[in-house]
Amino acid sequence: MSTAPNMKKIQLPPNLKIDPKTKNSAFSPFKILKVDAVPLQNEEEDTIEEEENEESSEELDIDEEEDDEVVWFVPPQPTLVVPLPGRLNVAVLDKSDLLTEAGSIHLSANVFGQDPIRVDILKRVVQYQRDKKRGRRKAKSKTISEVSGSGRKVRAQKGGGIARAGHSRPAHWRGGARAHGPKGNIQDYTTKLNKHVRKLGLVNALSQKLKEGNLILINDMMLESHRTNELSKLFQSVGLAGKTGTPTLLVDWLEEEKEQSVSHLPVNLVVASGNIPRLKILSQGYLNVFDIIKYEKLIMTLSAVTALEERLEGVTY
């Protein structure tokens, strides 16, 4: 008689089928355990072993049916957050193999150790970025007097059995004017947000990524080749980026502009990552709250971490 693990279990009905790939179910992610049921014993054996199996049958709560099995749903165990300051000790991975640790680093508490996370500041910064991207609007549509077309009467007023028409430029006709269109007034959607609040949003977003366990540190990203296949295989080995991988944001920084760099990024990295879906490359100077929240995983090099800590070290509430 097989036993189920010693954890909270929910027995599923036999007619319930769950696709393991589904993500919008209350049972996802889930783990299914199939427990073989106990075959029916003889009456004499039942009377002898009834007391021995009473405790085990109550724990498993299995209906003893002949040639049947019981399906158990094991809810996922919650992942506990590492408390501060132990959370700031992060392993540094090797760029040649993302499963190998090259060392460790202690992050700055002022930049990566904000707790609790100010969700209100994150919301304000994201709204500021979206408004700034929308920018200023100066649209104007043509009126009846401005649309190209003659003012001649299209057809006779009466006798045609059709609606009357004076000219060929009304709003409900093809090629006519735009009804109630924009008048050309400047509409400015940008909003104002202090630079200090924007930096606070960046600090809270970085702290949230570390708290979630979605912050990955790597020694550097100076690639020897510009081939996309090599970089894609490196990320796919740990389930990042690509068509089926986790959306990833990679942040790097070169202190000085060199011959083989583009906007403080290695040129081989920029070229190799151009055709990889669900992967975005940024220098630490362009790191923003919207992209940090949008992408699930955040990969940062040691040079980018050092530059960010120098830039955000004095940010306080």
XYZ file of C-alpha atoms in Angstrom:
317
model
C 0.000 0.000 0.000
C 1.616 3.260 -1.158
C 1.434 6.364 0.965
C 0.976 10.005 0.083
C 3.478 12.613 1.316
C 2.915 14.232 4.664
C 1.473 17.557 3.440
C -1.852 19.180 2.754
C -3.740 17.201 0.096
C -6.959 17.677 -1.820
C -8.631 14.686 -3.406
C -9.723 15.337 -6.992
C -12.790 13.713 -8.567
C -11.954 11.038 -11.156
C -13.728 12.909 -13.968
C -11.639 16.091 -13.545
C -8.861 16.382 -16.110
C -6.285 19.179 -15.829
C -3.814 20.059 -18.529
C -0.354 20.352 -16.924
C 0.482 23.285 -19.230
C -2.428 25.436 -18.112
C -1.638 28.629 -16.224
C -5.076 30.096 -15.523
C -6.319 27.304 -13.257
C -6.520 27.359 -9.484
C -4.562 24.083 -9.537
C -1.582 25.576 -11.400
C 1.256 25.071 -10.725
C 0.302 21.739 -9.239
C 1.660 18.324 -8.504
C -0.405 15.190 -9.000
C 0.193 12.091 -6.969
C -1.513 8.826 -7.911
C -1.946 6.507 -4.965
C -2.860 2.900 -5.546
C -5.969 1.903 -3.666
C -6.030 -1.039 -1.279
C -7.622 -4.205 -2.713
C -10.481 -5.706 -0.789
C -9.402 -8.236 1.814
C -11.177 -11.377 2.954
C -13.578 -11.024 5.823
C -11.250 -12.851 8.215
C -8.248 -10.743 7.207
C -10.343 -7.570 7.490
C -11.246 -8.308 11.098
C -7.589 -8.968 11.972
C -6.007 -6.000 10.162
C -8.848 -3.522 10.687
C -7.296 -1.915 13.752
C -3.779 -1.867 12.257
C -4.841 -0.049 9.099
C -7.311 2.317 10.789
C -4.800 5.122 11.419
C -3.155 4.903 7.996
C -6.528 4.878 6.199
C -7.661 7.973 8.094
C -4.505 9.870 7.097
C -4.797 9.001 3.435
C -8.629 9.178 3.310
C -8.661 6.666 0.442
C -11.854 4.922 -0.610
C -11.011 1.250 -0.715
C -12.272 0.191 -4.092
C -11.026 -2.765 -6.051
C -8.579 -2.032 -8.930
C -8.855 1.745 -8.557
C -6.506 4.615 -7.801
C -6.970 7.903 -6.005
C -5.600 11.153 -7.432
C -4.308 13.729 -4.981
C -3.650 17.395 -5.661
C -0.687 18.752 -3.733
C -0.828 22.570 -3.542
C 2.497 24.316 -4.204
C 4.429 25.367 -1.161
C 4.945 29.160 -0.862
C 8.446 30.471 -1.428
C 9.661 32.330 1.633
C 11.512 35.614 1.243
C 15.044 35.751 2.599
C 15.087 38.422 5.321
C 17.425 41.382 5.346
C 20.409 41.713 5.502
C 21.014 38.154 4.305
C 19.059 38.938 1.148
C 21.799 41.340 0.041
C 24.370 38.540 -0.304
C 23.884 37.465 -3.924
C 25.814 34.908 -5.945
C 27.576 36.054 -9.120
C 27.245 33.670 -12.069
C 29.795 32.915 -14.757
C 28.950 34.184 -18.245
C 30.153 30.954 -19.883
C 27.824 28.811 -17.773
C 24.877 30.398 -15.966
C 24.647 27.364 -13.678
C 28.129 27.970 -12.230
C 28.871 30.517 -9.514
C 31.927 32.677 -10.018
C 31.688 34.349 -6.608
C 29.371 36.475 -4.491
C 28.744 40.152 -3.759
C 27.109 42.160 -0.991
C 24.707 44.688 -2.496
C 24.046 48.150 -1.133
C 21.183 48.302 1.355
C 20.190 51.802 0.205
C 19.685 50.654 -3.410
C 18.595 47.000 -3.171
C 17.336 46.765 0.413
C 14.239 48.981 0.546
C 11.569 47.324 2.669
C 8.609 47.695 2.563
C 8.225 48.349 -1.156
C 6.463 51.628 -1.957
C 3.913 50.546 -4.560
C 2.494 54.063 -4.714
C 5.834 55.435 -5.919
C 6.124 52.688 -8.552
C 2.659 53.571 -9.823
C 3.500 57.276 -10.092
C 6.730 56.614 -11.989
C 5.083 54.208 -14.442
C 2.294 56.705 -15.094
C 4.891 59.432 -15.673
C 6.754 57.298 -18.207
C 3.608 56.360 -20.115
C 2.457 59.987 -20.239
C 5.856 61.124 -21.449
C 5.834 58.530 -24.221
C 2.399 59.734 -25.305
C 3.805 63.256 -25.510
C 2.090 66.195 -27.198
C -0.759 65.877 -29.679
C -1.453 68.453 -32.379
C -3.944 66.738 -34.662
C -6.310 68.511 -36.996
C -8.890 67.086 -39.376
C -10.336 68.849 -42.417
C -13.761 70.430 -42.318
C -16.286 70.487 -45.178
C -14.803 73.693 -46.546
C -11.281 72.215 -46.572
C -11.972 68.797 -48.080
C -11.224 68.544 -51.791
C -14.418 68.350 -53.844
C -16.915 70.396 -55.808
C -19.813 72.312 -54.360
C -22.067 71.326 -57.245
C -25.356 69.688 -56.347
C -24.858 65.953 -56.814
C -28.374 65.046 -57.989
C -31.846 66.455 -58.294
C -33.622 67.378 -55.097
C -36.745 65.331 -55.854
C -37.886 62.465 -58.005
C -34.932 60.097 -57.605
C -36.315 58.012 -54.755
C -33.119 58.609 -52.756
C -32.004 60.922 -49.991
C -31.361 64.527 -50.941
C -27.748 65.652 -51.266
C -26.328 69.112 -51.811
C -22.603 68.336 -52.374
C -20.160 65.444 -52.250
C -18.341 66.306 -49.019
C -20.667 65.471 -46.088
C -19.199 63.600 -43.115
C -21.199 60.414 -43.742
C -19.955 60.061 -47.315
C -16.794 58.311 -48.432
C -14.077 60.894 -49.002
C -15.977 63.531 -47.056
C -15.135 65.606 -44.029
C -14.473 64.321 -40.504
C -17.346 64.890 -38.097
C -16.320 66.394 -34.735
C -12.617 65.835 -35.438
C -9.672 67.449 -33.620
C -9.363 71.172 -34.212
C -5.584 71.507 -34.088
C -5.288 72.555 -30.455
C -2.125 71.324 -28.725
C -2.938 68.557 -26.230
C -0.053 67.934 -23.844
C -0.314 64.584 -22.039
C 3.048 64.806 -20.286
C 3.040 65.082 -16.496
C 5.625 66.373 -14.062
C 7.451 64.207 -11.548
C 10.434 65.245 -9.485
C 13.758 63.624 -10.279
C 14.113 62.493 -6.662
C 10.813 60.567 -6.855
C 11.910 58.955 -10.121
C 15.092 57.739 -8.444
C 13.045 56.442 -5.522
C 10.948 54.450 -7.990
C 14.086 52.904 -9.473
C 15.360 51.947 -6.013
C 12.036 50.333 -5.080
C 11.847 48.434 -8.366
C 15.354 47.018 -7.898
C 14.565 46.070 -4.302
C 11.393 44.311 -5.431
C 13.290 42.225 -8.009
C 15.764 41.119 -5.368
C 12.946 40.344 -2.939
C 11.186 38.192 -5.560
C 14.390 36.299 -6.327
C 14.300 37.479 -9.954
C 17.575 39.419 -9.838
C 20.490 37.588 -11.477
C 24.050 38.901 -11.304
C 26.710 37.956 -13.836
C 30.400 38.835 -13.947
C 30.387 40.447 -17.421
C 28.934 40.109 -20.929
C 32.012 40.630 -23.108
C 31.198 38.030 -25.768
C 33.820 36.652 -28.128
C 31.368 36.289 -31.019
C 28.453 38.264 -32.383
C 26.523 35.125 -33.365
C 22.964 34.987 -32.058
C 22.955 31.197 -31.746
C 25.606 31.141 -29.023
C 23.890 33.740 -26.858
C 20.502 32.097 -27.390
C 21.807 28.698 -26.247
C 23.324 30.325 -23.158
C 19.962 31.744 -22.077
C 17.931 28.699 -23.099
C 20.074 26.494 -20.844
C 18.436 28.178 -17.837
C 15.014 28.863 -19.412
C 15.502 32.565 -20.140
C 14.449 34.594 -23.208
C 13.627 32.918 -26.502
C 10.178 31.957 -27.772
C 9.359 29.815 -24.737
C 11.661 31.332 -22.100
C 11.042 33.858 -19.369
C 11.035 37.520 -20.473
C 14.437 38.907 -19.521
C 15.956 42.373 -19.195
C 19.761 42.483 -19.447
C 21.587 45.538 -18.079
C 25.260 46.169 -18.822
C 27.628 49.134 -18.622
C 31.004 50.041 -20.090
C 32.572 52.964 -18.254
C 34.241 54.437 -21.333
C 33.172 54.423 -24.956
C 35.506 52.047 -26.780
C 35.864 51.091 -30.414
C 33.869 47.886 -29.902
C 31.023 49.446 -27.919
C 27.678 51.063 -28.722
C 26.068 53.407 -26.163
C 28.210 51.959 -23.335
C 27.294 48.385 -24.392
C 29.527 45.702 -25.985
C 28.903 45.653 -29.718
C 28.900 41.835 -29.851
C 26.180 41.761 -27.202
C 24.040 44.289 -29.080
C 24.329 42.412 -32.375
C 23.838 38.940 -30.888
C 20.725 39.893 -28.924
C 18.962 41.640 -31.791
C 16.995 38.597 -32.973
C 16.266 36.940 -29.625
C 12.609 37.352 -28.599
C 11.658 38.255 -25.015
C 15.079 39.815 -24.438
C 15.895 43.500 -24.094
C 19.342 45.031 -23.641
C 19.838 48.327 -21.801
C 22.745 50.256 -20.366
C 22.412 51.248 -16.736
C 21.916 54.870 -17.750
C 18.657 53.966 -19.520
C 17.359 51.580 -16.855
C 13.784 52.521 -15.942
C 10.957 51.320 -13.712
C 8.605 50.399 -16.564
C 11.036 47.893 -18.135
C 11.995 46.416 -14.752
C 8.340 45.649 -13.993
C 7.535 44.523 -17.542
C 10.258 41.841 -17.715
C 10.137 39.077 -15.143
C 13.888 38.420 -14.877
C 16.524 41.111 -14.447
C 20.139 40.247 -15.305
C 22.810 42.758 -14.335
C 26.566 42.741 -14.751
C 28.908 43.749 -11.945
C 29.890 46.943 -13.758
C 26.219 47.948 -14.081
C 25.601 47.237 -10.381
C 28.603 49.361 -9.369
C 27.508 52.286 -11.547
C 23.909 52.091 -10.267
C 25.008 52.042 -6.621
C 27.168 55.122 -7.192
C 24.296 56.942 -8.906
C 21.536 55.995 -6.435
C 23.474 55.757 -3.171
C 22.257 59.094 -1.791
C 18.563 58.529 -2.534
C 16.538 58.594 0.699
C 12.918 59.152 1.659
